[in-house]
Amino acid sequence: MSSSKPPSLEDLIKAARGLIPADLLIEHVNYVNLFTGEIYEASIGVFRDRIAYVLAGENRELKASKRIDGRGLYAIPGLIDSHLHIESSMIIPSRFAEAVLPRGVTTVAIDPHEIANVLGKKGVRYMLDASEGLPLKIYILAPTCVPSLPGEETAGAEITAEDVEEMLGWNRVIGLAEVMDFAGVVNLDPRILEIVKVGRRRNVVIDGHAFLSGLDLNAYIAAGMEADHENLSFREALEKLRLGMLIKLRAPYVLDVEEFVKGLKSLPKPFGFLLVTDDVLPDNLKRDGHLDNVVRRFIEAGLDSIDAIRAATIFPALHLRLYDRGVISPGKLADLVLLKSLERFDVKYVFADGQLVAEDGKLVYPIPQLTFPEDAKKTVKTKKLTEEDFRIKAPAGKSKVKVRVIEFLTAKSGSEMAEEFAQSLTTRFSIEELDVKEGYIDPGELAIVVVIERHGRTGNVAKGLVKGSGLKSGAVASTIAHDSHNLIVLGKNAKDMLTAAEHVIESQGGVAVARDGKIMASVELPVAGLMAEESLDLVAEKFEKVRKAFRELGLRDHPYAPPLFFLALPVIPAAKITDKGLFDVLAQKRVPLFLEETS
Amino acid sequence: MSSSKPPSLEDLIKAARGLIPADLLIEHVNYVNLFTGEIYEASIGVFRDRIAYVLAGENRELKASKRIDGRGLYAIPGLIDSHLHIESSMIIPSRFAEAVLPRGVTTVAIDPHEIANVLGKKGVRYMLDASEGLPLKIYILAPTCVPSLPGEETAGAEITAEDVEEMLGWNRVIGLAEVMDFAGVVNLDPRILEIVKVGRRRNVVIDGHAFLSGLDLNAYIAAGMEADHENLSFREALEKLRLGMLIKLRAPYVLDVEEFVKGLKSLPKPFGFLLVTDDVLPDNLKRDGHLDNVVRRFIEAGLDSIDAIRAATIFPALHLRLYDRGVISPGKLADLVLLKSLERFDVKYVFADGQLVAEDGKLVYPIPQLTFPEDAKKTVKTKKLTEEDFRIKAPAGKSKVKVRVIEFLTAKSGSEMAEEFAQSLTTRFSIEELDVKEGYIDPGELAIVVVIERHGRTGNVAKGLVKGSGLKSGAVASTIAHDSHNLIVLGKNAKDMLTAAEHVIESQGGVAVARDGKIMASVELPVAGLMAEESLDLVAEKFEKVRKAFRELGLRDHPYAPPLFFLALPVIPAAKITDKGLFDVLAQKRVPLFLEETS
């Protein structure tokens, strides 16, 4: 196959007229027309990285260097994901490209806010450098909320309005990523408003993230938020859609696809819904796939396949203002997926920029591995830890203490997926009276949680207690701890906690599970403490073992992501712990561990 | 009502939350939701020039400076016309604003290629200046094909790639207007390709205009043409739509609306059609309306009203990349239309930038009249004409001559509107033998046509004969003569032709009809010889009289526009006359009036 460099306009016109041969001709394929909804036999000519022509019916006279028989296959545009965090898949961009191209994903707009919390705008720059020239086209929406709650956690960096302005000047940075500080927006917080104003001034896409309703939601949208993926129930999504916000639907781990399809079908003429992935953990990515899986689940649940495909191709392209893709039309990028079945969304061939990159789920095109510079792999900076760091000293002379503990909710009022998901993240404070042994709190049925600032800035160590984590023995340590990604350690005893923490520090990031002083399972993530440079298969295998170890220890888990990863995130209700201490999300303030009336 | 200046982001957010009163509250209105297709009761709050909020149901607590009871009315966004030429309405932009705002049109993207043919890019600049700050938001797509056929006609100016580049740097110039030189594009003509490349490089919208099919159409689309309004039959339109081109549907004078609605409804899931006006002559504009009339006709013909409204609001907004309008949503421009009936598309109130501008078809807001500079009104520059200029001298010593005459087609093979329209513009050459009297051709049943270069550049005078014009007596002169807008005069005798021509020259432009040495009717258009600074009512009244005089003289007419206006346009088949002489459009060359075998 020829080079995938863009042709001159003159050559493109000549190729489209058939005056020079196409590089590739896909014949007799079932062309899924996203403008009319028809499916009919056609010939698709590709020249360099572009679609040259689409001709209905059989066309024997067309000349091409290479021909593919498309009989029995369905041609659709490459999938476009307009909201995701590569870091959630725990692999670097070039590895991510290897993983998702065979799934039919050819363009993504990522929010690299995890790495930005560790390395600031330099981290964003590294993500750009590490995705340059890949057949998976990676665009960046500049992170807007780093850290998630300024002043209440120590992230590795802050992103200011000036940073956002600078990043928007970089190639492939095309908008503002999810403005998670919705409370700041509606309450006129100057920091976030200055960032929003940068996006408004430059007239770029601004993505949203809000749990709001009524006039507050109106205010958030009025400020310029164009889309939102935080739709746990169709009712929430519908309120946003009615107000002109694009709704981005994540599946299958978070929302009840059947409920959404039923909801969409109940509307006379719905317009403005997109399919996205947001976060796909490596084991899920390996097992279920990526945006292809979201499309598949919606089609399975009864959404018309044309609507589902539009929601993952042309509509995200329009939303992202990427006018050169999202449809199979003359002059557009030759990003193509040939499916064996439209209903099962079975991917046979994937073309990116006119190149065959995958066949039957296997990569057939070499992806350059773009590794990260050394400083990106030295980000876990803590003092030398000891078991003492994982014990909680009681006030002198007490034999019992009353403490504020973080409690995971366990009562479920129904079987709804969204509720289950919300509960997996949601916590509350409760009061417990605990015994003191040798001057330290005995956690009893509870677990101890310690958050250690790991960016080398403050050395903060915050300690707390967790109820309902399920943990029966051992400990877990992780540098994935949204959003500041400090080192979080949850455990039943100081020894295992130290063992797990030391493994993670030694690896410069990752997740480790320890019991009886030994590492049971671990995944090493040295890039910013979040990603590995290894293949998806390797990372997924390790992470599967980590999840298996969680189960062995009894630790609460959720298909979307382990709740532990969100225990330090002070923007999700209601009881959290950052490196600065316990945080009451609803009251928006830090609270002490010990209650005053402790006797 | 308060000022319509844009609010600060902070004030907009406060107003959207209801913390400061709205300037205007429309209550109990039937809100036509373009994202869901639902229609439900809502309150719409407006703050300054923006929508602040939309709340479903009744909302008694909302505070506002002014309230409108929307009971029984339907709220839709202001209409957006993405392809039109204001010059066709023969009035200047501020008068055009007066005329179309009461119709519900609040944004237009104009192609000022008529004035550009007279005044070049200066003419485009004048159109910008003459539309600054109007409540009708006027955007410009830079003319790309001025003159329509370089070398074969003398326009007042040429537009080069450098001019297009410069114009795209001007405020409110947002793309390239219809690239009519479709033959040049597919045949790689460097002049037009350079212009197209400017648009591609700047990633702006590029509008099309093509009569192409098959691979040639693929090539034209591959070159970057995004939309096309030249759809006379649904079959043509469907070929374009299937290839991903937006189709812009003009009604009612040109296409058979029923045929198109039937066609659209036959598609499983059509997406990508827009409604536009292109050319609306003043009498039509006054009588039928503007884009409202196009919407109305499509709804009458059975198109779902949500689809019709989307095609004239949100979809053109997306096409033009005007993300701040086209829907009634928080933060968008408060361009609103309240209809008495959705089916009849009866406009009650029109708001532009939050201001009530029209009620019951009457303007209620003062429109500043932005006149043109004096040099724009001195553009008809010819020598002193005499009757001799309107006689055709025969070769010496001949008593009969064989001449090539321009013949209007009259045979109709059916009743299709599109065919009728095409035939009204389409001509062919035929051969006639005519008598010579006193050394001059006696036109007999034919009419004489003279095209006089009027831009003060060459002084060219070209003469020809026309068969089938219907003209029985008298003469017509016009400076509307697409696209170069030279002075065209059609008549049965030199005296009336001179009378009509002199009137037009004296008026510095317009159309005049003369019989028996007297002016029967005339419309004076001193701005570039194309537009009047008078109101639509006055101009329409004059033009109605002109059309009435046409009928009295037997002259062929068409509701869309008098065919005379297109007799000098060398890009429409097949027999035309420019200031340089007779032109064979299909052979793309000039041809002599006299045949060699003349005896």
PDB file of C-alpha atoms in Angstrom, chain A residues 80-90 96 108-114 177-178 180 207-211 228-232 248-255 274-281 284-285 289-291 294 421 425 482-483 560-561 566 572:
ATOM      1  CA  ILE A  80     -14.557   8.833  17.154  1.00  0.00           C
ATOM      2  CA  ASP A  81     -14.533   9.027  20.937  1.00  0.00           C
ATOM      3  CA  SER A  82     -15.044  12.565  22.160  1.00  0.00           C
ATOM      4  CA  HIS A  83     -14.474  11.982  25.859  1.00  0.00           C
ATOM      5  CA  LEU A  84     -11.952   9.695  27.478  1.00  0.00           C
ATOM      6  CA  HIS A  85      -8.915   9.529  29.716  1.00  0.00           C
ATOM      7  CA  ILE A  86      -6.190   7.302  28.297  1.00  0.00           C
ATOM      8  CA  GLU A  87      -4.633   7.086  31.759  1.00  0.00           C
ATOM      9  CA  SER A  88      -7.579   4.984  32.937  1.00  0.00           C
ATOM     10  CA  SER A  89      -6.416   2.232  30.618  1.00  0.00           C
ATOM     11  CA  MET A  90      -3.037   2.391  32.391  1.00  0.00           C
ATOM     12  CA  PHE A  96      -3.465   2.573  23.609  1.00  0.00           C
ATOM     13  CA  VAL A 108     -10.052  10.218  20.126  1.00  0.00           C
ATOM     14  CA  ALA A 109     -10.256  13.488  22.016  1.00  0.00           C
ATOM     15  CA  ILE A 110      -8.615  12.843  25.329  1.00  0.00           C
ATOM     16  CA  ASP A 111      -8.650  14.746  28.589  1.00  0.00           C
ATOM     17  CA  PRO A 112      -5.197  14.055  30.074  1.00  0.00           C
ATOM     18  CA  HIS A 113      -6.159  15.426  33.439  1.00  0.00           C
ATOM     19  CA  GLU A 114      -4.716  12.515  35.366  1.00  0.00           C
ATOM     20  CA  ALA A 177     -11.938  19.317  28.813  1.00  0.00           C
ATOM     21  CA  GLU A 178     -14.722  18.583  31.251  1.00  0.00           C
ATOM     22  CA  MET A 180     -15.773  19.508  36.633  1.00  0.00           C
ATOM     23  CA  ASP A 207     -16.874  20.005  27.542  1.00  0.00           C
ATOM     24  CA  GLY A 208     -18.893  19.715  30.722  1.00  0.00           C
ATOM     25  CA  HIS A 209     -19.292  17.533  33.795  1.00  0.00           C
ATOM     26  CA  ALA A 210     -22.077  18.477  36.145  1.00  0.00           C
ATOM     27  CA  PHE A 211     -24.581  17.136  38.601  1.00  0.00           C
ATOM     28  CA  ASP A 228     -21.870  16.351  29.408  1.00  0.00           C
ATOM     29  CA  HIS A 229     -21.127  12.704  30.075  1.00  0.00           C
ATOM     30  CA  GLU A 230     -22.243  12.687  33.722  1.00  0.00           C
ATOM     31  CA  ASN A 231     -25.580  11.105  32.989  1.00  0.00           C
ATOM     32  CA  LEU A 232     -26.312   8.311  35.406  1.00  0.00           C
ATOM     33  CA  LYS A 248     -22.399  11.761  26.014  1.00  0.00           C
ATOM     34  CA  LEU A 249     -23.433   8.264  26.974  1.00  0.00           C
ATOM     35  CA  ARG A 250     -20.928   5.921  28.587  1.00  0.00           C
ATOM     36  CA  ALA A 251     -21.532   2.240  28.627  1.00  0.00           C
ATOM     37  CA  PRO A 252     -21.678  -0.430  29.800  1.00  0.00           C
ATOM     38  CA  TYR A 253     -20.185  -0.160  33.279  1.00  0.00           C
ATOM     39  CA  VAL A 254     -21.960   2.935  34.485  1.00  0.00           C
ATOM     40  CA  LEU A 255     -25.345   3.350  32.947  1.00  0.00           C
ATOM     41  CA  LEU A 274     -22.999  10.847  21.476  1.00  0.00           C
ATOM     42  CA  LEU A 275     -21.389   7.624  22.610  1.00  0.00           C
ATOM     43  CA  VAL A 276     -18.150   7.834  24.618  1.00  0.00           C
ATOM     44  CA  THR A 277     -16.044   5.662  26.907  1.00  0.00           C
ATOM     45  CA  ASP A 278     -14.662   8.084  29.544  1.00  0.00           C
ATOM     46  CA  ASP A 279     -12.722   5.494  31.570  1.00  0.00           C
ATOM     47  CA  VAL A 280     -11.999   1.950  30.449  1.00  0.00           C
ATOM     48  CA  LEU A 281      -9.736  -0.003  32.755  1.00  0.00           C
ATOM     49  CA  ASN A 284     -12.255  -4.231  30.657  1.00  0.00           C
ATOM     50  CA  LEU A 285     -10.569  -2.866  27.539  1.00  0.00           C
ATOM     51  CA  GLY A 289     -13.300  -3.567  23.793  1.00  0.00           C
ATOM     52  CA  HIS A 290     -13.596   0.168  23.634  1.00  0.00           C
ATOM     53  CA  LEU A 291     -16.032   2.504  21.877  1.00  0.00           C
ATOM     54  CA  VAL A 294     -20.437   0.988  23.660  1.00  0.00           C
ATOM     55  CA  PHE A 421     -22.199   2.732  40.539  1.00  0.00           C
ATOM     56  CA  LEU A 425     -18.124   5.931  44.823  1.00  0.00           C
ATOM     57  CA  HIS A 482      -8.139  10.595  41.743  1.00  0.00           C
ATOM     58  CA  ASP A 483      -7.473  13.350  41.024  1.00  0.00           C
ATOM     59  CA  TYR A 560     -16.076   0.545  36.252  1.00  0.00           C
ATOM     60  CA  ALA A 561     -13.116   0.987  38.620  1.00  0.00           C
ATOM     61  CA  PHE A 566     -11.905   7.606  44.286  1.00  0.00           C
ATOM     62  CA  ILE A 572     -17.570  13.331  44.948  1.00  0.00           C
TER      63      ILE A 572
END
